[in-house]
Amino acid sequence: SRPLGADQISYFNEQWDKLEKNRRSLLQDLRRAIDNGDLQVHYQPQLHLERQRISGCEVLVRWHCPERGTVPPDEFIPLAEEHRLIAPLTKQVILKSCTELGEVDLLGSTLDRVSVNISAQEFTDRDFLPQMQALLGDLSSLRPYLQLEITERAALLDMKRSIHYIRSLREQGLRFSIDDFGTGYSGLSMLRDLPVDELKIDRSFIVDLNSQPRSAAIVSAVVGLADVFGLSVVAEGVETDGQLEALRRCRCEEVQGYLIAPPLDIQRFQAFLTGHSLQ
Ligand code: C2E
Ligand code: CA
Ligand code: CA
Ligand code: CA
């Protein structure tokens, strides 16, 4: 290959500068949004197949930036993790959902469980446990329903610490779910050692559930494992009737995905629940 010409190098430098500037201003905007309490939360319902009702929801952060429009979490969560903004972000997500769900009076009567995402960087931070414990003090209404979603990868980074965190918080009534289950490394030893309550089967196994017998076999196996260990099991990313039928056949307990509903703001979530509760 030929060496880069001077104009190519200067073009590259310009592009790099632009990227860097954009990242820096995105970070500033994010910091401001967190400081001002501008982040929003949406709720995605989880359907219990046997009970035929919505039993829980996953809380997903949303950022509607006035200058940029809606920025997807996959873009700003990593930035928040990198710049120590993830703990204040999580705190805001938990407090917002606590306030909003409290106002519409959905906890307990309709919802058994509210799941919040905890990113790997946060879960492996030594301040995580004391910060979470301090926060729980203010959350008497949400606490009995609160479940934290962590990934296998996060838990495996330091098993001893993970077990300690999970035990301590479960003693205070929190539940734990393993997000993206099956995509990490040693799912089985993790199941042996971690005192969790739920497995979430990753969307990658649901996508080709009807066309790839191996995915169907994995889903059945995970449902079986959950059963043996006495854990709940949720399939995420359910988009088609075919997938739903396959999940029923596997005896998967709960499903979540666009087929049921997308993540909804609190008004739409409430409307969805009242329209769907079997009273
Ligand atoms: P995740 O925890 O695996 O969340 C599921 C993602 O799948 C969400 O994307 C959700 O909107 C999307 N989804 C739901 N149903 C379907 C479906 O049927 N089909 C497809 N294709 N997608 C579906 P979202 O909200 O963009 O979030 C992306 C990721 O960002 C999340 O993945 C999670 O890792 C992270 N995230 C979102 N909210 C938070 C938060 O409050 N805190 C932290 N730490 N991370 C968050
Ligand atoms: Ca999740
Ligand atoms: Ca997930
Ligand atoms: Ca995922």
Coordinates of C-alpha atoms and ligand atoms in Angstrom, one line a residue:
S1 CA 0.0 0.0 0.0
R2 CA 1.1 3.6 -0.6
P3 CA 2.0 5.9 2.2
L4 CA -0.7 8.4 3.1
G5 CA -0.4 11.7 1.3
A6 CA -0.3 15.0 3.3
D7 CA -3.8 15.9 2.3
Q8 CA -5.1 12.5 3.4
I9 CA -3.4 13.0 6.8
S10 CA -4.9 16.4 7.2
Y11 CA -8.3 15.1 6.2
F12 CA -8.0 12.4 8.8
N13 CA -6.9 14.9 11.5
E14 CA -9.9 17.1 10.7
Q15 CA -12.3 14.2 11.0
W16 CA -10.7 13.1 14.2
D17 CA -11.0 16.7 15.7
K18 CA -14.6 16.8 14.7
L19 CA -15.3 13.4 16.5
E20 CA -13.4 14.6 19.6
K21 CA -15.3 17.9 19.7
N22 CA -18.6 16.1 19.3
R23 CA -17.8 13.7 22.1
R24 CA -16.8 16.5 24.4
S25 CA -19.9 18.5 23.8
L26 CA -22.1 15.4 24.1
L27 CA -20.5 14.8 27.5
Q28 CA -21.2 18.5 28.5
D29 CA -24.8 18.2 27.4
L30 CA -25.2 14.9 29.2
R31 CA -23.7 16.3 32.4
R32 CA -26.1 19.2 32.2
A33 CA -29.1 16.9 31.6
I34 CA -28.2 14.8 34.7
D35 CA -27.6 17.9 36.8
N36 CA -30.9 19.4 35.8
G37 CA -32.9 16.2 36.2
D38 CA -33.8 16.2 32.5
L39 CA -33.5 12.4 31.9
Q40 CA -36.7 10.6 31.3
V41 CA -37.7 7.0 32.0
H42 CA -39.8 4.6 29.9
Y43 CA -41.4 1.4 31.1
Q44 CA -41.6 -1.8 29.1
P45 CA -44.2 -4.3 30.3
Q46 CA -43.4 -8.0 30.9
L47 CA -46.2 -10.4 30.4
H48 CA -46.6 -13.5 32.6
L49 CA -47.7 -16.2 30.2
E50 CA -49.5 -18.5 32.6
R51 CA -51.2 -15.8 34.6
Q52 CA -52.0 -13.9 31.4
R53 CA -51.2 -10.6 33.0
I54 CA -48.5 -7.9 33.1
S55 CA -46.4 -8.8 36.1
G56 CA -43.5 -6.4 35.9
C57 CA -41.6 -3.9 33.8
E58 CA -38.1 -2.9 32.8
V59 CA -37.2 0.8 33.3
L60 CA -35.2 2.2 30.4
V61 CA -33.6 5.7 30.5
R62 CA -34.4 8.2 27.8
W63 CA -32.6 11.4 26.9
H64 CA -34.4 14.0 24.8
C65 CA -31.8 16.6 24.2
P66 CA -33.2 19.9 23.0
E67 CA -30.3 20.4 20.6
R68 CA -29.7 16.8 19.5
G69 CA -33.1 15.2 19.6
T70 CA -33.4 11.8 21.2
V71 CA -30.0 10.3 22.0
P72 CA -30.0 6.4 22.3
P73 CA -28.8 4.9 25.6
D74 CA -26.2 2.9 23.7
E75 CA -24.5 6.2 22.9
F76 CA -24.6 8.0 26.3
I77 CA -24.5 5.1 28.8
P78 CA -20.8 4.2 27.8
L79 CA -20.0 8.0 28.0
A80 CA -21.6 8.2 31.5
E81 CA -19.7 5.1 32.6
E82 CA -16.4 6.6 31.4
H83 CA -16.8 9.9 33.2
R84 CA -18.2 8.8 36.5
L85 CA -21.7 9.9 35.7
I86 CA -23.4 6.5 35.8
A87 CA -24.1 6.5 39.6
P88 CA -26.0 9.9 39.4
L89 CA -27.8 8.6 36.3
T90 CA -28.9 5.4 38.0
K91 CA -30.0 7.4 41.0
Q92 CA -32.1 9.7 38.8
V93 CA -33.6 6.7 37.0
I94 CA -34.6 5.0 40.2
L95 CA -36.0 8.1 41.9
K96 CA -38.0 9.1 38.7
S97 CA -39.5 5.7 38.4
C98 CA -40.3 5.6 42.1
T99 CA -42.1 9.0 41.9
E100 CA -43.9 8.3 38.6
L101 CA -45.1 4.8 39.6
G102 CA -46.1 6.1 43.0
E103 CA -48.2 8.8 41.5
V104 CA -50.2 6.4 39.3
D105 CA -50.5 3.9 42.1
L106 CA -49.5 0.9 40.1
L107 CA -47.1 -0.8 42.5
G108 CA -48.4 -3.9 44.2
S109 CA -51.9 -3.7 42.9
T110 CA -50.8 -4.3 39.3
L111 CA -47.0 -4.6 39.2
D112 CA -45.1 -7.2 41.2
R113 CA -41.7 -6.1 40.0
V114 CA -39.8 -3.1 38.5
S115 CA -36.4 -3.8 37.0
V116 CA -33.7 -1.3 36.7
N117 CA -30.4 -1.7 34.7
I118 CA -27.1 -1.5 36.5
S119 CA -24.1 -1.3 34.1
A120 CA -21.0 -3.3 34.6
Q121 CA -18.8 -0.3 35.5
E122 CA -21.2 0.7 38.2
F123 CA -21.7 -2.7 39.7
T124 CA -17.9 -3.3 40.0
D125 CA -17.4 0.1 41.7
R126 CA -16.5 -0.1 45.4
D127 CA -19.0 2.8 46.1
F128 CA -21.9 0.9 44.6
L129 CA -23.1 -0.9 47.7
P130 CA -23.0 2.1 50.1
Q131 CA -24.6 4.4 47.5
M132 CA -27.4 1.9 46.8
Q133 CA -28.0 1.3 50.5
A134 CA -28.2 5.1 51.1
L135 CA -30.7 5.4 48.2
L136 CA -32.8 2.6 49.4
G137 CA -33.6 4.5 52.6
D138 CA -35.6 7.0 50.6
L139 CA -37.5 4.4 48.6
S140 CA -39.9 2.8 50.9
S141 CA -42.7 2.6 48.3
L142 CA -40.6 1.2 45.4
R143 CA -38.2 -1.0 47.5
P144 CA -40.3 -4.1 47.8
Y145 CA -40.7 -4.2 44.0
L146 CA -37.2 -3.2 42.9
Q147 CA -35.1 -5.6 40.9
L148 CA -31.6 -4.9 39.6
E149 CA -30.5 -6.2 36.2
I150 CA -26.8 -7.0 36.0
T151 CA -24.9 -8.8 33.3
E152 CA -22.9 -12.0 33.7
R153 CA -19.9 -10.2 32.6
A154 CA -20.2 -7.6 35.4
A155 CA -20.8 -10.3 38.0
L156 CA -17.9 -12.4 36.9
L157 CA -15.3 -9.6 37.0
D158 CA -15.1 -10.1 40.8
M159 CA -17.2 -13.0 42.0
K160 CA -16.5 -12.5 45.7
R161 CA -17.5 -8.9 45.6
S162 CA -20.5 -9.6 43.5
I163 CA -21.8 -12.3 45.9
H164 CA -21.3 -9.9 48.8
Y165 CA -23.2 -7.0 47.0
I166 CA -26.0 -9.3 46.0
R167 CA -26.4 -10.9 49.4
S168 CA -26.3 -7.5 51.2
L169 CA -28.9 -6.0 48.9
R170 CA -31.2 -9.0 48.9
E171 CA -31.2 -8.9 52.7
Q172 CA -32.8 -5.4 52.2
G173 CA -35.4 -6.9 49.9
L174 CA -34.0 -6.2 46.5
R175 CA -34.1 -8.8 43.7
F176 CA -31.5 -9.5 41.1
S177 CA -31.8 -10.5 37.4
I178 CA -29.0 -11.7 35.1
D179 CA -29.4 -9.6 31.9
D180 CA -28.4 -10.9 28.5
F181 CA -28.1 -14.4 29.9
G182 CA -26.3 -16.9 27.7
T183 CA -24.0 -14.3 26.0
G184 CA -21.4 -14.2 28.7
Y185 CA -18.8 -16.9 29.5
S186 CA -19.4 -19.3 32.3
G187 CA -23.2 -19.2 32.8
L188 CA -23.2 -22.4 34.7
S189 CA -20.6 -21.7 37.5
M190 CA -22.3 -18.3 37.9
L191 CA -25.6 -20.0 38.5
R192 CA -24.0 -22.1 41.1
D193 CA -22.4 -19.2 43.0
L194 CA -24.6 -16.2 42.6
P195 CA -27.8 -15.8 44.6
V196 CA -30.0 -14.3 41.9
D197 CA -33.8 -14.4 41.3
E198 CA -34.2 -14.2 37.6
L199 CA -32.6 -15.0 34.2
K200 CA -33.3 -12.8 31.2
I201 CA -32.7 -14.8 28.0
D202 CA -30.9 -12.6 25.5
R203 CA -32.7 -11.3 22.4
S204 CA -30.1 -13.0 20.2
F205 CA -31.6 -16.4 21.0
I206 CA -35.1 -15.1 20.5
V207 CA -34.5 -13.5 17.0
D208 CA -34.0 -16.9 15.3
L209 CA -36.0 -19.0 17.6
N210 CA -38.3 -20.3 14.8
S211 CA -35.5 -20.9 12.2
Q212 CA -32.6 -22.1 14.3
P213 CA -33.2 -25.3 16.2
R214 CA -30.1 -24.6 18.3
S215 CA -31.5 -21.4 19.6
A216 CA -34.7 -23.1 20.5
A217 CA -32.7 -25.8 22.3
I218 CA -30.8 -23.1 24.2
V219 CA -34.0 -21.4 25.2
S220 CA -35.5 -24.7 26.4
A221 CA -32.3 -25.5 28.3
V222 CA -32.3 -22.1 30.1
V223 CA -35.9 -22.4 31.0
G224 CA -35.1 -25.9 32.4
L225 CA -32.1 -24.5 34.4
A226 CA -34.2 -21.7 35.8
D227 CA -36.8 -24.2 36.9
V228 CA -34.2 -26.4 38.6
F229 CA -32.7 -23.4 40.4
G230 CA -36.1 -22.0 41.3
L231 CA -35.5 -18.8 39.3
S232 CA -37.9 -16.7 37.2
V233 CA -37.1 -16.5 33.5
V234 CA -37.9 -13.7 31.0
A235 CA -37.4 -13.8 27.3
E236 CA -36.5 -10.4 25.9
G237 CA -37.0 -9.0 22.4
V238 CA -40.1 -11.0 21.5
E239 CA -41.4 -9.5 18.2
T240 CA -43.5 -12.1 16.5
D241 CA -46.4 -14.5 17.3
G242 CA -44.2 -17.4 16.1
Q243 CA -41.7 -16.5 18.8
L244 CA -44.4 -16.2 21.4
E245 CA -45.8 -19.6 20.5
A246 CA -42.3 -21.2 20.7
L247 CA -41.8 -19.6 24.1
R248 CA -45.1 -21.0 25.3
R249 CA -44.1 -24.4 24.2
C250 CA -40.8 -24.1 26.1
R251 CA -42.8 -23.1 29.2
C252 CA -41.0 -19.8 29.4
E253 CA -42.5 -17.9 32.3
E254 CA -42.5 -14.3 31.1
V255 CA -42.0 -12.4 27.8
Q256 CA -41.0 -8.8 27.0
G257 CA -40.7 -7.2 23.5
Y258 CA -42.3 -5.1 20.8
L259 CA -45.0 -7.7 20.3
I260 CA -46.4 -7.0 23.8
A261 CA -45.4 -3.3 23.9
P262 CA -42.4 -1.0 23.3
P263 CA -41.0 1.0 26.2
L264 CA -43.7 3.5 27.1
D265 CA -43.8 6.8 29.0
I266 CA -45.7 6.7 32.3
Q267 CA -49.1 7.9 30.8
R268 CA -49.0 5.3 28.0
F269 CA -47.8 2.6 30.4
Q270 CA -50.7 3.3 32.7
A271 CA -53.2 3.3 29.8
F272 CA -51.7 0.1 28.6
L273 CA -52.0 -1.6 32.0
T274 CA -55.5 -0.5 32.7
G275 CA -56.6 -1.6 29.2
H276 CA -55.0 -5.0 29.8
S277 CA -55.6 -5.9 33.4
L278 CA -58.1 -8.8 33.6
Q279 CA -60.5 -7.4 36.2
Ligands
C2E1 P1 -31.0 -4.0 27.5 O1 -30.9 -3.9 29.0 O2 -30.7 -5.3 26.9 O3 -32.5 -3.4 27.2 C1 -33.3 -3.9 26.1 C2 -33.2 -3.1 24.9 O4 -34.0 -3.7 23.9 C3 -33.9 -1.7 25.1 O5 -33.2 -0.8 24.2 C4 -35.3 -1.9 24.5 O6 -35.9 -0.7 24.1 C5 -35.0 -2.8 23.4 N1 -36.1 -3.7 23.0 C6 -37.2 -4.0 23.8 N2 -38.0 -4.9 23.1 C7 -37.4 -5.1 21.9 C8 -37.8 -5.9 20.8 O7 -38.8 -6.6 20.7 N3 -36.9 -5.9 19.7 C9 -35.8 -5.1 19.7 N4 -35.0 -5.1 18.7 N5 -35.4 -4.4 20.8 C10 -36.2 -4.4 21.9 P2 -32.7 0.7 24.7 O8 -33.8 1.3 25.6 O9 -32.3 1.4 23.5 O10 -31.5 0.3 25.7 C11 -30.3 -0.2 25.2 C12 -29.4 -0.6 26.3 O11 -29.0 0.5 27.0 C13 -30.0 -1.6 27.3 O12 -30.0 -2.9 26.9 C14 -29.2 -1.3 28.5 O13 -28.0 -2.1 28.4 C15 -28.8 0.2 28.4 N6 -29.7 1.0 29.2 C16 -31.0 1.4 29.0 N7 -31.5 2.1 30.0 C17 -30.5 2.0 31.0 C18 -30.4 2.6 32.3 O14 -31.4 3.2 32.9 N8 -29.3 2.3 33.0 C19 -28.2 1.6 32.4 N9 -27.1 1.4 33.2 N10 -28.3 1.1 31.2 C20 -29.4 1.3 30.5
CA2 CA -31.9 -4.9 30.7
CA3 CA -31.1 -7.4 28.0
CA4 CA -29.3 -7.0 25.2

